[in-house]
Amino acid sequence: MSEPTSDSLPDPLARIAGLPGVSDAVAETRALVDKLLGHRILRRRSSDVSMESSLRGACASAALEGAEVSMDEIRDGHVYDTRIKGALRVSSELGTLVDTWPKAPRQALARMHTLVAADAVAGDALGRPRMAGERVEDPLELGPAPEPAVALARLEGLYALLGARTSVPALVTSALVHGELMSIRPFGWGDGLVARAAERLTLVERGLDPKSLVTSELGHQTLKDEYAPALRGYMGGTPEGVAAWVVYCCRAVRAGAQDSLATCEALKRG
């Protein structure tokens, strides 16, 4: 009997894509994102929408870490909190990581953490997984994180999934990336900022949102009362919990797309 080839092996994400409720949530979200991508204002001002989405996403992601900052303060350059500075840095550089993400996810993730935590942790901790005894921040109160050796093994599994060929929707892959990074909390500081940036990067790289218009981070802030409970369900590992997490992430992306549609309409009105 011949050995199975990589093309004949089952898609490891297909089972998740087939869970109850997932396909409907993906289809509904895809329809709204397509509506956003087809907005007439993008013919002239897609870069403006992308920039606004980047700023609003960074502000929302930092707020989920406990930072208190307004969009007016960000636009005026009055930013002092390490969390918002890190969120802005990683948001501004996501475009440079699109090609690296599927080919060298370890390198891309290390870069994201370096950008996020540059002002917050010691230089030798930037971009490397946490070690035994190092503190793990838990702003969402998810509970204890896995031991470093377990976290590292799960990271390797995530890297393998990102490098594999998959036919599942980008929304499923991005939800898994987000959920795994939040479950693992690989770095100990800034993991939420990294996880939400990685989710957005996956949506861009996998083609759902190629111009990075969707403010997915703001979607999570909009649904913040559901965010941690959905994550705990995912961390439980049951099919129901994983399905509910993917459906929740689809809703967050829809909320982010709706926010960007509002930006398009505002630009259209002048």
Coordinates of C-alpha atoms in Angstrom, one line a residue:
M1 CA 0.0 0.0 0.0
S2 CA 1.4 3.4 -0.9
E3 CA 1.9 6.1 1.7
P4 CA -0.7 8.9 1.7
T5 CA 0.3 12.1 0.1
S6 CA -0.3 15.5 1.6
D7 CA -3.0 16.1 -1.0
S8 CA -4.8 12.9 0.1
L9 CA -4.7 13.6 3.8
P10 CA -8.0 15.0 5.4
D11 CA -8.2 18.7 5.9
P12 CA -7.6 19.2 9.6
L13 CA -10.0 22.2 9.7
A14 CA -12.8 20.6 7.7
R15 CA -14.3 19.0 10.8
I16 CA -14.6 22.4 12.4
A17 CA -16.1 24.0 9.3
G18 CA -18.7 21.3 9.3
L19 CA -19.9 21.8 12.8
P20 CA -23.6 22.9 13.3
G21 CA -24.2 26.6 12.6
V22 CA -20.7 27.4 11.3
S23 CA -21.5 27.3 7.5
D24 CA -24.5 29.6 8.0
A25 CA -22.5 32.1 10.1
V26 CA -19.7 32.1 7.5
A27 CA -22.1 32.7 4.6
E28 CA -23.8 35.6 6.4
T29 CA -20.5 37.2 7.3
R30 CA -19.1 36.7 3.8
A31 CA -22.1 38.4 2.3
L32 CA -21.7 41.5 4.5
V33 CA -17.9 41.7 3.8
D34 CA -18.6 41.4 0.1
K35 CA -21.0 44.3 0.4
L36 CA -18.3 46.3 2.0
L37 CA -15.7 45.4 -0.6
G38 CA -18.1 46.5 -3.3
H39 CA -18.8 50.0 -1.9
R40 CA -18.2 52.6 -4.5
I41 CA -16.2 54.9 -2.3
L42 CA -13.4 52.3 -2.3
R43 CA -12.6 53.0 -5.9
R44 CA -11.1 56.3 -4.8
R45 CA -10.5 56.1 -1.1
S46 CA -9.8 52.5 0.0
S47 CA -6.6 53.5 1.6
D48 CA -8.5 56.0 3.8
V49 CA -11.0 53.4 4.9
S50 CA -8.1 50.9 5.6
M51 CA -6.3 53.5 7.7
E52 CA -9.4 54.4 9.7
S53 CA -10.1 50.7 10.2
S54 CA -6.5 50.2 11.4
L55 CA -6.8 53.0 14.0
R56 CA -10.2 52.0 15.2
G57 CA -9.1 48.4 15.5
A58 CA -6.0 49.2 17.5
C59 CA -8.1 51.4 19.9
A60 CA -10.6 48.6 20.4
S61 CA -8.0 45.9 20.9
A62 CA -6.2 48.0 23.5
A63 CA -9.5 48.7 25.2
L64 CA -10.1 45.0 25.6
E65 CA -6.7 44.8 27.4
G66 CA -7.9 47.5 29.8
A67 CA -6.5 50.6 28.2
E68 CA -8.6 53.8 28.3
V69 CA -8.0 55.9 25.3
S70 CA -10.3 57.7 22.8
M71 CA -10.0 58.0 19.1
D72 CA -9.6 61.7 19.4
E73 CA -6.5 61.1 21.6
I74 CA -5.1 58.7 19.0
R75 CA -5.7 61.1 16.2
D76 CA -4.0 63.9 18.1
G77 CA -1.0 61.7 18.9
H78 CA -1.6 61.8 22.7
V79 CA -0.8 58.1 23.3
Y80 CA 1.1 57.1 26.4
D81 CA -0.3 53.7 27.4
T82 CA 1.9 50.8 26.5
R83 CA -1.0 48.8 25.3
I84 CA -2.4 51.3 22.9
K85 CA 1.1 52.1 21.6
G86 CA 1.7 48.4 21.0
A87 CA -1.7 47.9 19.3
L88 CA -0.9 50.8 17.0
R89 CA 2.5 49.5 16.1
V90 CA 1.3 46.0 15.2
S91 CA -1.7 47.4 13.3
S92 CA 0.4 49.6 11.2
E93 CA 2.8 46.8 10.2
L94 CA 0.3 44.0 9.5
G95 CA 0.5 44.6 5.8
T96 CA 4.2 43.7 5.8
L97 CA 3.5 40.3 7.3
V98 CA 0.9 39.1 4.8
D99 CA 3.4 37.1 2.8
T100 CA 5.3 35.8 5.8
W101 CA 2.3 34.5 7.8
P102 CA 1.6 31.3 5.8
K103 CA 5.3 30.6 5.0
A104 CA 6.9 31.4 8.3
P105 CA 4.2 31.9 11.0
R106 CA 6.7 31.5 13.8
Q107 CA 8.7 34.4 12.5
A108 CA 5.6 36.5 11.9
L109 CA 4.2 35.8 15.4
A110 CA 7.5 36.7 17.0
R111 CA 7.5 40.0 15.0
M112 CA 3.9 40.8 16.1
H113 CA 4.8 40.3 19.8
T114 CA 7.9 42.4 19.4
L115 CA 5.8 45.2 18.0
V116 CA 3.1 44.8 20.7
A117 CA 5.4 44.5 23.7
A118 CA 8.4 46.8 22.8
D119 CA 7.6 49.2 25.7
A120 CA 6.3 46.6 28.1
V121 CA 8.7 43.7 28.6
A122 CA 12.5 43.2 28.7
G123 CA 14.3 43.0 25.4
D124 CA 15.2 39.3 25.8
A125 CA 11.5 38.4 26.2
L126 CA 10.4 40.1 23.0
G127 CA 9.1 37.6 20.4
R128 CA 9.9 34.5 22.4
P129 CA 7.5 32.1 24.1
R130 CA 7.2 32.5 27.9
M131 CA 9.3 30.3 30.2
A132 CA 8.5 28.6 33.5
G133 CA 7.8 31.1 36.3
E134 CA 7.0 34.0 34.1
R135 CA 3.8 35.8 34.8
V136 CA 0.8 35.5 32.4
E137 CA -1.5 38.5 32.2
D138 CA -5.2 37.6 32.1
P139 CA -7.3 40.7 31.5
L140 CA -10.3 38.6 30.3
E141 CA -10.1 36.4 33.4
L142 CA -9.9 33.2 31.4
G143 CA -8.1 31.3 34.1
P144 CA -4.7 29.6 34.3
A145 CA -2.8 29.3 31.1
P146 CA -1.1 26.0 30.0
E147 CA 2.4 25.3 31.2
P148 CA 5.1 26.6 28.8
A149 CA 5.9 23.2 27.4
V150 CA 2.3 22.5 26.6
A151 CA 1.9 26.0 25.1
L152 CA 4.9 25.5 23.0
A153 CA 3.6 22.2 21.7
R154 CA 0.3 23.7 20.8
L155 CA 2.1 26.6 19.0
E156 CA 3.9 24.1 16.9
G157 CA 0.5 22.5 16.0
L158 CA -0.8 25.9 15.1
Y159 CA 2.2 26.6 12.9
A160 CA 1.6 23.3 11.1
L161 CA -2.0 24.2 10.4
L162 CA -1.1 27.6 9.1
G163 CA 1.4 26.1 6.7
A164 CA -0.9 23.4 5.4
R165 CA -3.1 23.7 2.4
T166 CA -6.7 24.1 3.4
S167 CA -10.0 24.7 1.6
V168 CA -12.0 25.8 4.6
P169 CA -13.2 29.4 4.8
A170 CA -10.9 32.1 6.0
L171 CA -13.3 32.9 8.8
V172 CA -12.9 29.4 10.3
T173 CA -9.1 29.5 10.1
S174 CA -8.9 33.0 11.6
A175 CA -11.2 32.0 14.5
L176 CA -9.0 29.0 15.2
V177 CA -5.9 31.2 15.2
H178 CA -7.5 33.7 17.6
G179 CA -8.9 31.0 19.9
E180 CA -5.6 29.0 20.0
L181 CA -3.5 32.1 20.8
M182 CA -5.9 33.2 23.5
S183 CA -6.0 29.7 25.0
I184 CA -2.2 29.3 24.9
R185 CA -1.2 32.8 25.8
P186 CA 2.2 32.1 24.5
F187 CA 4.0 35.2 25.5
G188 CA 2.5 36.2 28.9
W189 CA 2.1 39.9 28.0
G190 CA 0.1 41.3 25.1
D191 CA -1.3 38.0 24.1
G192 CA -4.8 39.4 23.4
L193 CA -3.3 42.2 21.2
V194 CA -1.3 39.5 19.3
A195 CA -4.3 37.2 18.9
R196 CA -6.6 39.8 17.5
A197 CA -3.9 41.1 15.2
A198 CA -3.3 37.5 14.0
E199 CA -7.0 37.0 13.4
R200 CA -7.1 40.1 11.2
L201 CA -3.9 39.1 9.4
T202 CA -5.4 35.7 8.6
L203 CA -8.5 37.3 7.2
V204 CA -6.3 39.5 4.9
E205 CA -3.9 36.7 3.9
R206 CA -6.6 34.2 3.2
G207 CA -8.4 36.6 0.9
L208 CA -11.6 37.4 2.8
D209 CA -10.5 41.0 3.4
P210 CA -7.5 41.6 1.1
K211 CA -7.4 45.4 1.7
S212 CA -7.7 45.1 5.5
L213 CA -10.9 47.1 5.7
V214 CA -12.8 45.1 8.3
T215 CA -12.4 46.3 11.9
S216 CA -12.6 42.9 13.4
E217 CA -11.1 44.0 16.7
L218 CA -13.9 46.5 17.2
G219 CA -16.3 43.7 16.6
H220 CA -14.9 41.9 19.6
Q221 CA -15.2 45.1 21.7
T222 CA -18.8 45.5 20.5
L223 CA -19.5 42.0 21.7
K224 CA -17.2 42.2 24.7
D225 CA -19.8 40.7 27.1
E226 CA -19.8 37.5 25.0
Y227 CA -16.0 37.5 24.2
A228 CA -14.6 35.8 27.3
P229 CA -17.5 33.3 27.7
A230 CA -17.1 32.3 24.0
L231 CA -13.4 31.8 24.5
R232 CA -14.0 29.6 27.6
G233 CA -16.3 27.5 25.5
Y234 CA -13.6 27.1 22.9
M235 CA -11.0 26.3 25.6
G236 CA -13.3 23.5 26.8
G237 CA -12.6 21.7 23.6
T238 CA -16.1 20.3 23.0
P239 CA -17.6 20.4 19.5
E240 CA -20.4 22.7 20.8
G241 CA -17.9 25.1 22.4
V242 CA -15.7 25.3 19.3
A243 CA -18.7 25.8 17.0
A244 CA -20.0 28.5 19.2
W245 CA -16.6 30.3 19.2
V246 CA -16.4 30.2 15.4
V247 CA -20.0 31.6 15.1
Y248 CA -19.2 34.3 17.7
C249 CA -16.1 35.3 15.7
C250 CA -18.2 35.5 12.5
R251 CA -20.5 37.9 14.3
A252 CA -17.6 40.0 15.5
V253 CA -16.3 40.2 11.9
R254 CA -19.8 41.2 10.8
A255 CA -19.8 44.0 13.4
G256 CA -16.4 45.1 12.2
A257 CA -17.5 45.1 8.6
Q258 CA -20.6 47.1 9.5
D259 CA -18.4 49.7 11.2
S260 CA -16.3 50.0 8.1
L261 CA -19.4 50.4 6.0
A262 CA -20.4 53.3 8.2
T263 CA -16.9 54.8 7.5
C264 CA -17.5 54.4 3.8
E265 CA -20.9 56.1 4.0
A266 CA -19.4 59.0 6.0
L267 CA -16.7 59.5 3.4
K268 CA -19.3 59.4 0.7
R269 CA -21.3 62.2 2.4
G270 CA -18.1 64.2 2.6

